[in-house]
XYZ file of C-alpha atoms in Angstrom:
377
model
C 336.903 40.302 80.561
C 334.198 37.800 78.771
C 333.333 40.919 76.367
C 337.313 41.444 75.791
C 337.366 38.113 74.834
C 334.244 38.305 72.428
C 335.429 40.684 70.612
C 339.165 39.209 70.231
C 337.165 36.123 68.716
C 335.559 38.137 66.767
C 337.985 39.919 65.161
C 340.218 36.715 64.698
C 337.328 35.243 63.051
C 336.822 38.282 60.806
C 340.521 38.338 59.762
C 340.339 34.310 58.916
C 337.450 34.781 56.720
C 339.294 37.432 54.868
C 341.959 35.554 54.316
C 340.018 32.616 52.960
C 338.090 34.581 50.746
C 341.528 35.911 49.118
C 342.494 32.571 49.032
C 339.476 31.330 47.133
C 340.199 34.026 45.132
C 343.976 33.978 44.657
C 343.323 29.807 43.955
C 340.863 30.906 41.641
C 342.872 33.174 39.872
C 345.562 30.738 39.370
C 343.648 28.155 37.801
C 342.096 30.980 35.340
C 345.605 31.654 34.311
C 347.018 28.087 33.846
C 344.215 27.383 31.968
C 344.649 30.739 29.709
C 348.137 29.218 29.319
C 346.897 26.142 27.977
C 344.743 28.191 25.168
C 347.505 29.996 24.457
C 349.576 26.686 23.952
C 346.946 25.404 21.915
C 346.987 27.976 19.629
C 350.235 28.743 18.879
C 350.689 25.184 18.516
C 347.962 24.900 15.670
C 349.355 28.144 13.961
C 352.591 25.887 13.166
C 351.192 22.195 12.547
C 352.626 21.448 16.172
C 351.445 19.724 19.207
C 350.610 21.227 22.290
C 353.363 19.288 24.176
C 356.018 20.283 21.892
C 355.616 24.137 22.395
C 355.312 23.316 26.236
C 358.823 21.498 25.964
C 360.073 23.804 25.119
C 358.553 26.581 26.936
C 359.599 24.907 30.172
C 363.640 23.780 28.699
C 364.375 27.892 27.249
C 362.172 29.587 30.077
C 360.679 31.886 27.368
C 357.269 33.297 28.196
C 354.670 31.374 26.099
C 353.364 34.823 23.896
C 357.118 35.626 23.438
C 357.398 32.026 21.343
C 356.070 33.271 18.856
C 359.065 35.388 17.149
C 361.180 31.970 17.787
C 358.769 30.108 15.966
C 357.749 32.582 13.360
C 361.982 32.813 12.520
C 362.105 28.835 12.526
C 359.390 28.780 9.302
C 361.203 31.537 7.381
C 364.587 30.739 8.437
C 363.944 26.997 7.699
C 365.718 26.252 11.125
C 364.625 24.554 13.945
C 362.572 26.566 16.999
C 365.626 25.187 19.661
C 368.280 26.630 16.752
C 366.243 30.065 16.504
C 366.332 30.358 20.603
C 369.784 29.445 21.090
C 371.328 31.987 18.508
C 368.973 34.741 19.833
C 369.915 33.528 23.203
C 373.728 34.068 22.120
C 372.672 38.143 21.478
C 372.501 37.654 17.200
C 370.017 39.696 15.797
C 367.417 38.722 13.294
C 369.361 40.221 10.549
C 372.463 38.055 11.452
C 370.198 35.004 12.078
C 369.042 35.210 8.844
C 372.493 35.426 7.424
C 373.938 32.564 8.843
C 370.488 30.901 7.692
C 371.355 31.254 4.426
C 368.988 34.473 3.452
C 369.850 37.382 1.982
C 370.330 40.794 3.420
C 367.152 42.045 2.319
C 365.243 38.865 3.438
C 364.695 40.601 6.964
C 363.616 43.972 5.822
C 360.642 42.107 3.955
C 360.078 40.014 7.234
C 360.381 42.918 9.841
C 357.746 45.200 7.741
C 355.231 42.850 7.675
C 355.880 42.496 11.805
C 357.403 38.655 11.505
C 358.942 39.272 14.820
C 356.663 41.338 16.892
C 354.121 39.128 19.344
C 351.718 41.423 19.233
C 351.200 41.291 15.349
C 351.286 37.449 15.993
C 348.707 37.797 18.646
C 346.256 40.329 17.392
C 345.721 38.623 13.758
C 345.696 35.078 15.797
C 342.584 36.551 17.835
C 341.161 38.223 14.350
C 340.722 35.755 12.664
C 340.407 32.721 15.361
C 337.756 34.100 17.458
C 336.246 36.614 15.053
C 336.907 40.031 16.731
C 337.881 43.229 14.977
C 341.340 44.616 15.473
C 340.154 48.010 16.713
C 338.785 46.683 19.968
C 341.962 44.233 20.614
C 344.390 47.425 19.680
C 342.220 49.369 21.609
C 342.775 47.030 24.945
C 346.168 46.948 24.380
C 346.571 50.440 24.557
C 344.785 50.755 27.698
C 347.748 48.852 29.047
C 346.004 44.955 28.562
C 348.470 42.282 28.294
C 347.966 39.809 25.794
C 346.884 36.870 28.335
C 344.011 40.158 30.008
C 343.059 40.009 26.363
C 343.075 36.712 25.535
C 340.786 35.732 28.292
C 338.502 39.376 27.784
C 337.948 38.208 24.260
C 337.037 34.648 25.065
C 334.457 35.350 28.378
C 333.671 37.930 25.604
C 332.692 35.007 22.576
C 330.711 33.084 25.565
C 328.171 35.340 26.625
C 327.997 37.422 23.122
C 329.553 40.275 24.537
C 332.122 43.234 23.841
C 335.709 42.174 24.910
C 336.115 45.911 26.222
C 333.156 45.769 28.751
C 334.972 42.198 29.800
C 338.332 43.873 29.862
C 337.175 46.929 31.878
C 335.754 44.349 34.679
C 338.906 42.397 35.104
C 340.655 45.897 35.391
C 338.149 46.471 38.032
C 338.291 43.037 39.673
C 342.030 42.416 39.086
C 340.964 38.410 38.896
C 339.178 36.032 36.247
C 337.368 34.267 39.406
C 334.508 37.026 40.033
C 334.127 37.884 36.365
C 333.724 33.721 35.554
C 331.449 33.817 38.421
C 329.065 36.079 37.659
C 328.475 35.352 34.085
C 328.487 31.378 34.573
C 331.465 30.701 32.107
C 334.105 28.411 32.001
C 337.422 28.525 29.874
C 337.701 25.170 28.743
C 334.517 25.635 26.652
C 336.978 28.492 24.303
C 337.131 25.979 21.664
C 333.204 26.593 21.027
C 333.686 29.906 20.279
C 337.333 29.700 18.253
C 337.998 28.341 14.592
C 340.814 26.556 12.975
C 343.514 28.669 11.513
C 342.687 28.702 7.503
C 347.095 28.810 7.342
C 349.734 26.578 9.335
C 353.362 27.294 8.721
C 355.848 24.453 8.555
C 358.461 24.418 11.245
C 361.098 21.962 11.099
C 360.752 19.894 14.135
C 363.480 18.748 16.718
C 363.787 14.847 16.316
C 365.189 15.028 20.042
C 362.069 17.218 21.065
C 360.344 15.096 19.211
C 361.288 11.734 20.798
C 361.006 13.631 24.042
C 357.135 14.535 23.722
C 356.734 11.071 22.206
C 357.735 9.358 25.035
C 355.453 11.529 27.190
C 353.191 11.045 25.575
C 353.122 7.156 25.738
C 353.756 8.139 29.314
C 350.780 9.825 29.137
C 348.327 7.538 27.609
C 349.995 4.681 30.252
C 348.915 6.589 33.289
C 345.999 6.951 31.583
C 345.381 3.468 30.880
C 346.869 2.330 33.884
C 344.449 4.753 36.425
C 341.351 3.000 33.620
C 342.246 -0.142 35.119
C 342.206 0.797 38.435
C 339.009 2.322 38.277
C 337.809 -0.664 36.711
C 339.030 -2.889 39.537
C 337.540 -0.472 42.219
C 333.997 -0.708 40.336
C 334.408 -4.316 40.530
C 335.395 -4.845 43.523
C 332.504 -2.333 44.860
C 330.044 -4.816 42.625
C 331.499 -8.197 44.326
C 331.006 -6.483 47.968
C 327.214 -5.733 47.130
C 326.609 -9.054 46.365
C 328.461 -10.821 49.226
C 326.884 -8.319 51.308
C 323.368 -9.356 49.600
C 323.914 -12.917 50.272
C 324.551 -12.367 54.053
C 321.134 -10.300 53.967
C 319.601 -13.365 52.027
C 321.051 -16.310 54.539
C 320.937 -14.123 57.534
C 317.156 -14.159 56.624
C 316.528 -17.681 56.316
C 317.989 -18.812 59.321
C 315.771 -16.692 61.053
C 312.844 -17.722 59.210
C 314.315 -21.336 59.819
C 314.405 -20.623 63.842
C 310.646 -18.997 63.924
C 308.511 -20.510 61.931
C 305.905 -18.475 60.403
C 302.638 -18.033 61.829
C 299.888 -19.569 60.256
C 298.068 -17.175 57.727
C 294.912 -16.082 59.332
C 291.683 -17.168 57.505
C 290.388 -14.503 55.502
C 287.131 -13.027 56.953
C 283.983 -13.640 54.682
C 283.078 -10.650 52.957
C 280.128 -8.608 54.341
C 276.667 -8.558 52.282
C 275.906 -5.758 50.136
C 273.145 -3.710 52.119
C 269.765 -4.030 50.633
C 269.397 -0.682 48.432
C 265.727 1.042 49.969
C 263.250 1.189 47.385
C 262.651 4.857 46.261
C 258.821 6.198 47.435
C 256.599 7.301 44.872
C 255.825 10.378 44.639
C 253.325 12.037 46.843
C 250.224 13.739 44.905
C 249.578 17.116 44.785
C 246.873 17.874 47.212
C 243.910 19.524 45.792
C 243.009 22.623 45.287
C 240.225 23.475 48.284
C 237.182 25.700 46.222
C 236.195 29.162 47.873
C 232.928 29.043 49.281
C 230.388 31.780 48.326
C 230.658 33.256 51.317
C 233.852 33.868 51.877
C 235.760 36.688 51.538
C 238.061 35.872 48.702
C 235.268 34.534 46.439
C 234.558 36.843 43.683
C 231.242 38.099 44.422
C 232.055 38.789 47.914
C 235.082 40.564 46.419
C 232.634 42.509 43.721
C 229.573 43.207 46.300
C 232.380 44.512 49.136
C 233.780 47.346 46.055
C 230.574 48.396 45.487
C 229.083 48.873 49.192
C 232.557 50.884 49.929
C 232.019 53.129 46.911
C 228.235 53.630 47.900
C 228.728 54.217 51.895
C 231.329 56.397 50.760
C 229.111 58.344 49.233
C 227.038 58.520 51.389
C 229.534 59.236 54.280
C 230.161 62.424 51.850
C 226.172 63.212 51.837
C 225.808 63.110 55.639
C 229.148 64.570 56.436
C 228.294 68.597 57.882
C 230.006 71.455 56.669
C 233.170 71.999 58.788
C 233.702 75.572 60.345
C 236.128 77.934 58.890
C 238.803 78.220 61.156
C 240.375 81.700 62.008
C 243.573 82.825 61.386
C 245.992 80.777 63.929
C 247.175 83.041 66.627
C 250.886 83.867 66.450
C 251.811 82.768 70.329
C 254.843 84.217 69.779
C 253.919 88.065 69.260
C 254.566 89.733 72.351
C 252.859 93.050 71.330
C 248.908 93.288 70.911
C 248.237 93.671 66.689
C 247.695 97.840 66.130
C 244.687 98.736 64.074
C 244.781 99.626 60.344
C 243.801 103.426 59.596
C 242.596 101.822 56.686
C 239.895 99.122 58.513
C 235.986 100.218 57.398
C 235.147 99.788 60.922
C 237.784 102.577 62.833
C 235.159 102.088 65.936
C 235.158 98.141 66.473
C 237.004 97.367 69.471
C 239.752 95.063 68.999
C 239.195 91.369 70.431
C 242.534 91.690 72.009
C 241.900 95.079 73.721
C 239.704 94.221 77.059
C 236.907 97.272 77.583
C 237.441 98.098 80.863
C 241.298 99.378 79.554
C 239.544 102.126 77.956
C 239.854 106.036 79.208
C 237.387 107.317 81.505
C 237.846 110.889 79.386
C 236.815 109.275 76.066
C 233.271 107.916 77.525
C 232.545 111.275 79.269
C 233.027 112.748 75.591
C 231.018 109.993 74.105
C 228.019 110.500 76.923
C 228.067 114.541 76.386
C 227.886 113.882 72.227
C 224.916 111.575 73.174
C 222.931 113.844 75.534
């Protein structure tokens, strides 16, 4: 039952931590993407001379996605209208033929407009990441014909400027990952450094602005720089009021001390102790003399005559020695102890009748001196 149980815990624990790793990870993802709608914002709003909060105003009143703003803006600069008059005609079902129309333009106005791809986002987008971020169009037509969106590009080609590397290879790991979090992760980036690696826009187009919209983000804006101001001051106050604590709470230290210093008086110092004398420094002893050098007397055997008069008597009893010395015998041949067999006589010995000193007389035949004595008498 207590194993059961183990492995219940275990398994809820397992489950928990997966879920709060796709958590982190869902979390993470979101803030990648609000803050890849902020770029986007940002630059849409400097392609048309526009603050930020003013394309977000009215992103948030029509609903539009923010990379589909960019047909309602790029028909508010030709059609001299405003962005809110653009949306709410196309909003109605008018084309862009019959916007331009009641704009004023003629009927071949649009047919120069839609071949140079006025009102296509993706023209919009791809020559706002040429030329902003400094990428060639074959790798950002080349994402979005793997099926990239234009916020998976926009973030590929930024992660992309940051760690001088090909938006593809960047684009092919979020396809992978399915999530900015890992890929940010890994490579130590952050998006809200994308301003480092983008330029101004060398053209803005003039949009006629909304003087409601206008008033509108104005008044945020002041809003804004209130809350701002106002959450200065209270940090402000809250340093302060952290300073004024420290010190009151110094002072207690400082009076707390001296009324205990006031309540035990201090002990008297203790009389230094005299300092010791130096140790008399020992004088260094001379030098002790070389002793000298004993002289060899005559007699002895290391003196040189001795030395001379010992060569010569060995050379002479040597010779001597030599002189007396007898002649030494010539040894015989050594025996071989080994030999089992007695040595046969040579045919070829100059003595055929010399018995052999191995051979013992008495093994001699009895018919051989008979023959021997008969010769004789």
């Amino acid at each position: 039952m207590k194993r059961i149980t183990q492995n219940i815990g275990l398994s809820i624990g397992a489950r928990l931590g997966l879920i709060g790793v796709s958590l982190f990870a869902v979390v993470g993802s979101a803030k990648a993407d609000g803050l890849l709608d902020k770029i986007a914002l940002t630059v849409l709003a400097d392609r048309f001379g526009l603050d930020r909060s003013e394309v977000s105003a009215l992103h948030k009143d029509t609903g539009v996605p923010i990379y589909q703003l960019a047909p309602i803006y790029q028909g508010a600069h030709y059609y001299r209208q405003r962005p809110m008059t653009i949306w709410r005609m196309r909003h109605s079902g008018l084309g862009w033929r019959e916007i331009g129309v009641r704009s004023g333009m003629g009927p071949t106005y649009y047919g120069t407009l839609s071949r140079r791809g006025v009102f296509e986002p993706d023209v919009f987008w791809e020559t706002e990441y040429e030329e902003r971020f400094d990428i060639p169009r074959e790798r950002i037509v080349y994402m979005r014909r793997s099926g990239g969106q234009m916020e998976d590009i926009l973030g590929s080609v930024v992660v992309g400027r940051l760690v001088h590397s090909d938006p593809v290879v960047i684009y092919s790991d979020y396809r992978r990952e399915r999530s900015w979090a890992p890929i940010i992760r890994t490579r130590n980036v952050r998006f809200e450094e994308w301003e480092r690696v983008c330029v101004p826009p060398r053209v803005r187009y003039v949009v006629q602005r909304d003087p409601a919209l206008v008033r509108a983000v104005q008044i945020r804006n002041a809003q804004i720089r209130q809350a701002e101001a106002r959450e200065a001051q209270i940090r402000a106050q809250i340093r302060s009021a952290r300073l004024r604590s420290d010190q009151m709470r110094a002072a207690a230290a400082r009076a707390n001390r001296a009324r205990i210093i006031s309540a035990h008086p201090a002990h008297p110092a203790h009389p230094a102790h005299p300092a010791h004398p130096a140790h008399p420094v020992h004088p260094v002893h001379p030098a002790h003399p070389a002793h000298p050098v004993h002289p060899v007397h005559p007699g002895h055997p290391d003196h040189p005559q001795s030395m001379r008069a010992n060569h010569d008597g060995v050379r002479r009893h040597g010779k001597e020695e030599k002189a007396a010395r007898p002649n030494r015998p010539v040894h015989s041949a050594p025996v071989d102890l080994h030999r089992t067999r007695p040595r046969q006589q040579n045919r070829h010995e100059s003595h055929p009748t010399r018995v052999r000193q191995s051979e013992p007389q008495h093994h001699r035949s009895p018919e051989k001196h008979d023959h021997k004595k008969g010769d004789g008498g």
